[in-house]
């Protein structure tokens, strides 16, 4: 596992040190500390992935398969109707929402960005507030994405309407949050979320009649990276509104 | 020593708290909804311990290694004043970290299967492999270009929203003309490219640059690099689907 992670990290390390020694040509401040930090990141990420593979992924994947199985949804295979009703998949939506939220909370790259944003904003953006806002966005996104697979609507209608909402929100959201909100879309989907969500999408596309695994199995990640943009801007708008209102009350 | 151990213990508790929601969700669905026992209980306990330890180490290392190196390099480039080298570095960082990304390799392989099924390429291993490699390099190039554009934006102080909106318009236009089979993969490719190590590094680079350059605000100018990196792959993958 450590070997695998090292191979993934190798290009990054060689680019950084290559440029540091050949172009910048200055010693790295606190070199020893930085190297130890890299080793920590490497060991940490390896342990993290090993643990996920051992404990959570097999169970999560199995669960995604079982929950999307028509035998579970209709209680009995003989009870499966020929035309499915999207409302019958309520356990799937609930699972999608819960797994989207909880995996995003544990996502290491989101933790990193939240720490940085908190530091740069001088505490105005809370680490937990941002993480919860992003997690809520991912949860809603994945739930809608599952609904899309079940109902069979074309993906681009959802994504394009999402873009319209993002553009409108951009004009009203506080200026300082906009770049961070755009970033949070890409940050959310990595180590923990992608494998579990992908299993859910493939499970659904395989079992819902009339869906093609190869075509409909994709697209959940796109939902998961679009909706946090909205939820983070909404979070900033709501906190701004609350702050303004409490100020008004204090003045009165 | 004792205080160090206490600090480690405290951050491990923090990591456990990060992990708790997943454990609750999985336990609830397994026991209450699917009504099945939890298989391999001891494996799960050991695995959870690994995850908690791993997350704790990762966050320690982040603050010791990844953030400082990203920022010190941003500073050094800003002081050196060589825009060309900074842009070359940005491209390499984006390209190099994406081309070997395991999630991307997996997606590219699946995409080649779709292309073969859809009759876009010949249905044999050679054609599929070259299609997958082409896709992988396309996405990596797109990410490299994204970081370059994002860094240029920080240098020039361009406003991010119009650039992102321009990107959205491009995505919409491309969606209308790209082959239907590629659209799902193209949309997903935006999200899968940014790995756990790339994100903190690129964020530190952006914030470091915006802090080092006069007149830039780290909050409004420093963030946004990842946003470009998740937008350009969509456009490029659809273009790739149209050409091939």
mmCIF file of C-alpha atoms in Angstrom, chain B residues 55-231:
data_model
loop_
_atom_site.group_PDB
_atom_site.id
_atom_site.type_symbol
_atom_site.label_atom_id
_atom_site.label_comp_id
_atom_site.label_asym_id
_atom_site.label_seq_id
_atom_site.Cartn_x
_atom_site.Cartn_y
_atom_site.Cartn_z
ATOM 1 C CA UNK B 55 -6.181 10.858 8.721
ATOM 2 C CA UNK B 56 -4.318 12.125 11.787
ATOM 3 C CA UNK B 57 -0.918 11.667 10.133
ATOM 4 C CA UNK B 58 -2.161 13.208 6.908
ATOM 5 C CA UNK B 59 -3.309 16.393 8.642
ATOM 6 C CA UNK B 60 -0.032 16.628 10.607
ATOM 7 C CA UNK B 61 1.936 16.238 7.394
ATOM 8 C CA UNK B 62 -0.244 18.723 5.592
ATOM 9 C CA UNK B 63 0.680 21.531 7.949
ATOM 10 C CA UNK B 64 4.327 20.468 8.208
ATOM 11 C CA UNK B 65 5.089 19.640 4.590
ATOM 12 C CA UNK B 66 2.526 20.287 1.871
ATOM 13 C CA UNK B 67 1.296 23.752 2.863
ATOM 14 C CA UNK B 68 4.750 25.218 3.631
ATOM 15 C CA UNK B 69 6.359 23.888 0.441
ATOM 16 C CA UNK B 70 3.515 25.171 -1.730
ATOM 17 C CA UNK B 71 3.716 28.592 -0.145
ATOM 18 C CA UNK B 72 7.506 28.859 -0.094
ATOM 19 C CA UNK B 73 7.644 27.962 -3.791
ATOM 20 C CA UNK B 74 4.961 30.533 -4.587
ATOM 21 C CA UNK B 75 7.016 33.116 -2.677
ATOM 22 C CA UNK B 76 10.241 32.152 -4.387
ATOM 23 C CA UNK B 77 8.658 32.403 -7.847
ATOM 24 C CA UNK B 78 7.079 35.755 -7.003
ATOM 25 C CA UNK B 79 10.430 37.140 -5.821
ATOM 26 C CA UNK B 80 12.311 35.718 -8.767
ATOM 27 C CA UNK B 81 9.863 37.516 -11.033
ATOM 28 C CA UNK B 82 10.104 34.983 -13.836
ATOM 29 C CA UNK B 83 6.573 34.517 -15.105
ATOM 30 C CA UNK B 84 7.606 31.971 -17.746
ATOM 31 C CA UNK B 85 9.136 29.594 -15.182
ATOM 32 C CA UNK B 86 6.143 29.989 -12.911
ATOM 33 C CA UNK B 87 3.807 29.059 -15.754
ATOM 34 C CA UNK B 88 5.961 26.095 -16.780
ATOM 35 C CA UNK B 89 5.944 24.937 -13.173
ATOM 36 C CA UNK B 90 2.150 25.348 -13.009
ATOM 37 C CA UNK B 91 1.686 23.301 -16.157
ATOM 38 C CA UNK B 92 3.987 20.527 -14.933
ATOM 39 C CA UNK B 93 2.250 20.412 -11.575
ATOM 40 C CA UNK B 94 -1.175 20.078 -13.191
ATOM 41 C CA UNK B 95 -0.117 17.653 -15.907
ATOM 42 C CA UNK B 96 2.211 15.543 -13.762
ATOM 43 C CA UNK B 97 -0.185 15.017 -10.896
ATOM 44 C CA UNK B 98 -3.103 14.145 -13.153
ATOM 45 C CA UNK B 99 -1.565 11.824 -15.708
ATOM 46 C CA UNK B 100 -0.804 9.151 -13.081
ATOM 47 C CA UNK B 101 -4.014 9.617 -11.090
ATOM 48 C CA UNK B 102 -5.526 6.128 -10.477
ATOM 49 C CA UNK B 103 -9.130 7.386 -10.617
ATOM 50 C CA UNK B 104 -8.471 8.893 -14.028
ATOM 51 C CA UNK B 105 -6.869 5.704 -15.348
ATOM 52 C CA UNK B 106 -9.968 3.766 -14.277
ATOM 53 C CA UNK B 107 -12.342 6.248 -15.905
ATOM 54 C CA UNK B 108 -10.322 6.292 -19.143
ATOM 55 C CA UNK B 109 -10.508 2.501 -19.380
ATOM 56 C CA UNK B 110 -14.263 2.491 -18.929
ATOM 57 C CA UNK B 111 -14.592 5.279 -21.482
ATOM 58 C CA UNK B 112 -12.712 3.212 -24.053
ATOM 59 C CA UNK B 113 -15.199 0.373 -23.501
ATOM 60 C CA UNK B 114 -18.077 2.725 -24.191
ATOM 61 C CA UNK B 115 -16.392 4.046 -27.305
ATOM 62 C CA UNK B 116 -15.831 0.498 -28.581
ATOM 63 C CA UNK B 117 -19.440 -0.461 -27.883
ATOM 64 C CA UNK B 118 -20.750 2.679 -29.500
ATOM 65 C CA UNK B 119 -18.746 1.942 -32.638
ATOM 66 C CA UNK B 120 -16.647 5.088 -32.358
ATOM 67 C CA UNK B 121 -13.443 3.037 -32.417
ATOM 68 C CA UNK B 122 -12.620 -0.519 -33.450
ATOM 69 C CA UNK B 123 -13.558 -3.119 -30.886
ATOM 70 C CA UNK B 124 -10.104 -4.517 -30.105
ATOM 71 C CA UNK B 125 -7.603 -4.111 -27.295
ATOM 72 C CA UNK B 126 -5.141 -1.998 -29.282
ATOM 73 C CA UNK B 127 -7.697 0.563 -30.337
ATOM 74 C CA UNK B 128 -9.168 0.688 -26.855
ATOM 75 C CA UNK B 129 -5.796 1.127 -25.211
ATOM 76 C CA UNK B 130 -4.762 3.932 -27.490
ATOM 77 C CA UNK B 131 -8.152 5.594 -26.961
ATOM 78 C CA UNK B 132 -7.788 5.361 -23.159
ATOM 79 C CA UNK B 133 -4.225 6.716 -23.259
ATOM 80 C CA UNK B 134 -5.300 9.552 -25.530
ATOM 81 C CA UNK B 135 -8.087 10.445 -23.153
ATOM 82 C CA UNK B 136 -5.769 10.340 -20.152
ATOM 83 C CA UNK B 137 -3.258 12.685 -21.773
ATOM 84 C CA UNK B 138 -6.079 14.969 -22.906
ATOM 85 C CA UNK B 139 -7.370 15.322 -19.350
ATOM 86 C CA UNK B 140 -3.862 15.805 -17.946
ATOM 87 C CA UNK B 141 -3.178 18.481 -20.553
ATOM 88 C CA UNK B 142 -6.488 20.143 -19.675
ATOM 89 C CA UNK B 143 -5.581 20.234 -15.981
ATOM 90 C CA UNK B 144 -2.103 21.599 -16.729
ATOM 91 C CA UNK B 145 -3.631 24.329 -18.866
ATOM 92 C CA UNK B 146 -6.195 25.044 -16.131
ATOM 93 C CA UNK B 147 -3.497 25.680 -13.522
ATOM 94 C CA UNK B 148 -1.660 27.930 -16.001
ATOM 95 C CA UNK B 149 -4.842 29.951 -16.664
ATOM 96 C CA UNK B 150 -5.600 30.082 -12.939
ATOM 97 C CA UNK B 151 -2.088 31.297 -12.064
ATOM 98 C CA UNK B 152 -2.244 33.908 -14.842
ATOM 99 C CA UNK B 153 -5.527 35.074 -13.370
ATOM 100 C CA UNK B 154 -3.886 35.556 -9.962
ATOM 101 C CA UNK B 155 -0.974 37.453 -11.546
ATOM 102 C CA UNK B 156 -3.224 39.746 -13.577
ATOM 103 C CA UNK B 157 -6.018 40.040 -11.017
ATOM 104 C CA UNK B 158 -8.745 39.015 -13.473
ATOM 105 C CA UNK B 159 -12.098 38.370 -11.908
ATOM 106 C CA UNK B 160 -12.908 34.689 -11.659
ATOM 107 C CA UNK B 161 -16.661 34.680 -12.234
ATOM 108 C CA UNK B 162 -16.590 35.787 -15.864
ATOM 109 C CA UNK B 163 -13.924 33.203 -16.671
ATOM 110 C CA UNK B 164 -15.906 30.401 -15.049
ATOM 111 C CA UNK B 165 -19.098 31.543 -16.734
ATOM 112 C CA UNK B 166 -17.296 31.582 -20.070
ATOM 113 C CA UNK B 167 -16.241 28.008 -19.299
ATOM 114 C CA UNK B 168 -19.836 27.027 -18.511
ATOM 115 C CA UNK B 169 -21.023 28.477 -21.819
ATOM 116 C CA UNK B 170 -18.354 26.455 -23.626
ATOM 117 C CA UNK B 171 -19.451 23.298 -21.779
ATOM 118 C CA UNK B 172 -23.069 23.900 -22.804
ATOM 119 C CA UNK B 173 -22.172 24.488 -26.456
ATOM 120 C CA UNK B 174 -19.937 21.420 -26.517
ATOM 121 C CA UNK B 175 -22.701 19.321 -24.912
ATOM 122 C CA UNK B 176 -24.985 20.171 -27.803
ATOM 123 C CA UNK B 177 -22.524 18.979 -30.434
ATOM 124 C CA UNK B 178 -20.492 16.216 -28.727
ATOM 125 C CA UNK B 179 -21.430 12.533 -29.195
ATOM 126 C CA UNK B 180 -23.998 11.491 -26.582
ATOM 127 C CA UNK B 181 -21.934 8.607 -25.207
ATOM 128 C CA UNK B 182 -19.074 10.811 -24.074
ATOM 129 C CA UNK B 183 -21.124 13.384 -22.128
ATOM 130 C CA UNK B 184 -21.444 11.475 -18.834
ATOM 131 C CA UNK B 185 -17.732 10.673 -18.759
ATOM 132 C CA UNK B 186 -16.802 14.216 -19.716
ATOM 133 C CA UNK B 187 -18.871 15.657 -16.865
ATOM 134 C CA UNK B 188 -17.377 13.177 -14.410
ATOM 135 C CA UNK B 189 -13.811 13.783 -15.551
ATOM 136 C CA UNK B 190 -13.984 17.259 -14.037
ATOM 137 C CA UNK B 191 -14.456 15.823 -10.580
ATOM 138 C CA UNK B 192 -12.082 12.879 -10.573
ATOM 139 C CA UNK B 193 -8.927 14.680 -11.601
ATOM 140 C CA UNK B 194 -8.073 16.464 -8.391
ATOM 141 C CA UNK B 195 -6.378 14.112 -5.951
ATOM 142 C CA UNK B 196 -5.860 14.363 -2.228
ATOM 143 C CA UNK B 197 -2.259 15.520 -2.525
ATOM 144 C CA UNK B 198 -2.780 17.862 -5.471
ATOM 145 C CA UNK B 199 -5.541 19.849 -3.789
ATOM 146 C CA UNK B 200 -3.587 21.084 -0.737
ATOM 147 C CA UNK B 201 -0.493 21.794 -2.853
ATOM 148 C CA UNK B 202 -2.355 23.765 -5.502
ATOM 149 C CA UNK B 203 -4.364 25.635 -2.873
ATOM 150 C CA UNK B 204 -1.178 26.595 -1.009
ATOM 151 C CA UNK B 205 0.382 27.700 -4.315
ATOM 152 C CA UNK B 206 -2.568 29.956 -5.139
ATOM 153 C CA UNK B 207 -2.869 31.456 -1.680
ATOM 154 C CA UNK B 208 0.922 31.882 -1.482
ATOM 155 C CA UNK B 209 1.027 33.707 -4.823
ATOM 156 C CA UNK B 210 -1.874 35.981 -3.934
ATOM 157 C CA UNK B 211 -0.220 36.835 -0.596
ATOM 158 C CA UNK B 212 3.161 37.527 -2.181
ATOM 159 C CA UNK B 213 1.899 39.788 -4.969
ATOM 160 C CA UNK B 214 1.003 43.332 -3.999
ATOM 161 C CA UNK B 215 -2.621 44.287 -4.498
ATOM 162 C CA UNK B 216 -3.941 40.724 -4.461
ATOM 163 C CA UNK B 217 -6.179 39.406 -1.757
ATOM 164 C CA UNK B 218 -5.480 35.787 -0.738
ATOM 165 C CA UNK B 219 -9.177 35.139 -0.179
ATOM 166 C CA UNK B 220 -10.608 36.466 -3.458
ATOM 167 C CA UNK B 221 -7.555 35.847 -5.657
ATOM 168 C CA UNK B 222 -5.839 32.885 -3.991
ATOM 169 C CA UNK B 223 -8.633 30.361 -4.336
ATOM 170 C CA UNK B 224 -10.052 29.250 -7.649
ATOM 171 C CA UNK B 225 -7.248 27.112 -9.113
ATOM 172 C CA UNK B 226 -9.129 23.871 -8.426
ATOM 173 C CA UNK B 227 -12.227 25.375 -10.050
ATOM 174 C CA UNK B 228 -10.389 25.753 -13.353
ATOM 175 C CA UNK B 229 -8.935 22.273 -12.987
ATOM 176 C CA UNK B 230 -12.407 20.772 -12.737
ATOM 177 C CA UNK B 231 -13.818 22.774 -15.630
#
